[in-house]
Amino acid sequence: MILPPDRPAIMGILNVTPDSFSDGGRFADPHSAIEHGRRMIDEGADLLDVGGESTRPGADPVSEEEELRRVIPVVSELAKLIPISIDTMKPAVARAALDAGAFLVNDVSGLRSQEMIAVVEEAQSGVCIMHMQGDPRTMQKEPFYDDVVREVLAYLLERAGSVTSPQIWIDPGVGFGKSLDHNLAILRNLDRFAATPYPVLLGVSRKSFIGKLTGGAPVDDRLEGTLAMQAWAQIKGVRVLRVHDLRASRRAVDVLSALG
Ligand code: HH2
């Protein structure tokens, strides 16, 4: 897809899962997921990110069969209406979703798997490479870096060099094997990510670090914190914002983009 030149694209989050950290269970059946996707399109989404496996800290992995059952009907239907990315760590799910009409693989495991690289290469699809230290079950136990910004950036650039996809996005992976201080260091330095040749995607929506910075606000009460951080990301040159709250995010982006 062609990214808007004058504002970040808004990627609506569509979790077809019973256990995602903020909207788990709300759109777990394909019918309600498709309806929610349509609502996000009406509210100004530029693309939708369909996922069938929660990656929240401690989440249990889902079988390939179950993940396919959750996401493929949703991808097939919504790809007729809007660009779709598939949020998966499984090469077979990525391949099936691309066949069903998705244009990009959002791989939160950051193209660690040769098989995933082969899927993207063969389809010449888009890919978003996200950085994660460890895996979802263990990643928040004791994340450690000498220099988080340098290490995450180096990882993303190295992996981006491993594919010839026509559309490569990078994502520092806020909350994925990172402490509050690690997240803040990355956010302070977003311009270093934005200075690479690759568009930067960022997901801060409703994440736990926003709860921590707002006196322990619960997950359904993190909108102001989310919008504040997304505005900062927009100013720092982020090209794609991954969001739960479509209408509010789109309005905030449109107002800020009026400044040019
Ligand atoms: N965050 C989540 C999932 N996928 N993909 C990218 N590229 N960047 C992110 O920051 C990101 C992501 C986690 O959020 P969510 O989908 O709301 O929850 P869950 O993983 O529990 O389904």
Short mmCIF file of N, CA and C and ligand atoms in Angstrom, two decimals, residues 13 15 20-21 54-56 87 106 108 128 130 171 176 201 203 207 242 244, ligand 1:
data_model
loop_
_atom_site.label_atom_id
_atom_site.label_comp_id
_atom_site.label_asym_id
_atom_site.label_seq_id
_atom_site.Cartn_x
_atom_site.Cartn_y
_atom_site.Cartn_z
N ILE A 13 -6.51 -2.41 15.00
CA ILE A 13 -6.19 -3.73 15.57
C ILE A 13 -7.44 -4.59 15.60
N ASN A 15 -8.22 -8.23 16.81
CA ASN A 15 -7.79 -9.46 17.45
C ASN A 15 -8.92 -10.48 17.48
N SER A 20 -6.73 -11.65 24.14
CA SER A 20 -5.82 -10.51 23.96
C SER A 20 -5.93 -9.59 25.17
N PHE A 21 -4.85 -8.79 25.38
CA PHE A 21 -4.79 -8.11 26.68
C PHE A 21 -5.85 -7.04 26.84
N SER A 54 -2.85 -14.23 20.73
CA SER A 54 -2.42 -13.15 21.61
C SER A 54 -0.91 -13.25 21.85
N THR A 55 -0.27 -12.08 21.89
CA THR A 55 1.16 -12.05 22.21
C THR A 55 1.40 -11.32 23.53
N ARG A 56 0.32 -11.14 24.30
CA ARG A 56 0.50 -10.45 25.58
C ARG A 56 1.46 -11.28 26.44
N ASP A 87 -1.14 -10.53 11.47
CA ASP A 87 -0.27 -10.51 12.64
C ASP A 87 -0.06 -11.95 13.09
N ASN A 106 2.81 -9.14 9.41
CA ASN A 106 3.29 -8.45 10.60
C ASN A 106 3.83 -9.51 11.54
N VAL A 108 5.73 -10.43 14.68
CA VAL A 108 6.26 -9.91 15.93
C VAL A 108 7.50 -10.67 16.39
N CYS A 128 6.30 -6.44 8.07
CA CYS A 128 6.68 -5.58 9.19
C CYS A 128 7.53 -6.43 10.11
N MET A 130 9.20 -6.75 13.57
CA MET A 130 9.16 -6.17 14.91
C MET A 130 10.23 -6.81 15.79
N ASP A 171 9.66 -2.03 13.35
CA ASP A 171 8.90 -1.69 14.56
C ASP A 171 9.76 -2.06 15.76
N PHE A 176 7.67 -5.52 24.23
CA PHE A 176 8.04 -6.91 23.91
C PHE A 176 9.46 -7.19 24.40
N LEU A 201 6.65 1.51 12.05
CA LEU A 201 5.32 1.23 12.62
C LEU A 201 5.49 1.22 14.13
N GLY A 203 3.35 0.47 17.93
CA GLY A 203 2.16 0.05 18.68
C GLY A 203 2.33 0.41 20.15
N LYS A 207 -1.04 -0.01 26.08
CA LYS A 207 -0.05 -0.95 26.63
C LYS A 207 0.23 -0.66 28.11
N ARG A 242 -0.41 1.66 15.17
CA ARG A 242 -1.27 0.48 15.36
C ARG A 242 -2.17 0.78 16.56
N HIS A 244 -6.13 0.70 18.84
CA HIS A 244 -7.43 0.11 19.16
C HIS A 244 -8.55 1.14 18.94
N1 HH2 B 1 1.63 -5.25 19.66
C1 HH2 B 1 0.79 -6.28 19.89
C2 HH2 B 1 0.56 -7.21 18.85
N2 HH2 B 1 1.13 -7.08 17.63
N3 HH2 B 1 2.54 -5.89 16.17
C3 HH2 B 1 3.38 -4.87 15.93
N4 HH2 B 1 3.97 -4.74 14.73
N5 HH2 B 1 3.67 -3.94 16.91
C4 HH2 B 1 3.11 -4.02 18.16
O1 HH2 B 1 3.43 -3.15 19.00
C5 HH2 B 1 2.22 -5.09 18.44
C6 HH2 B 1 1.96 -6.04 17.39
C7 HH2 B 1 0.13 -6.44 21.21
O2 HH2 B 1 -1.09 -5.80 21.25
P1 HH2 B 1 -2.54 -6.47 20.99
O3 HH2 B 1 -2.66 -7.02 19.62
O4 HH2 B 1 -3.56 -5.46 21.34
O5 HH2 B 1 -2.65 -7.62 22.06
P2 HH2 B 1 -2.45 -9.19 21.99
O6 HH2 B 1 -1.07 -9.46 21.52
O7 HH2 B 1 -2.70 -9.63 23.42
O8 HH2 B 1 -3.46 -9.75 21.03
#
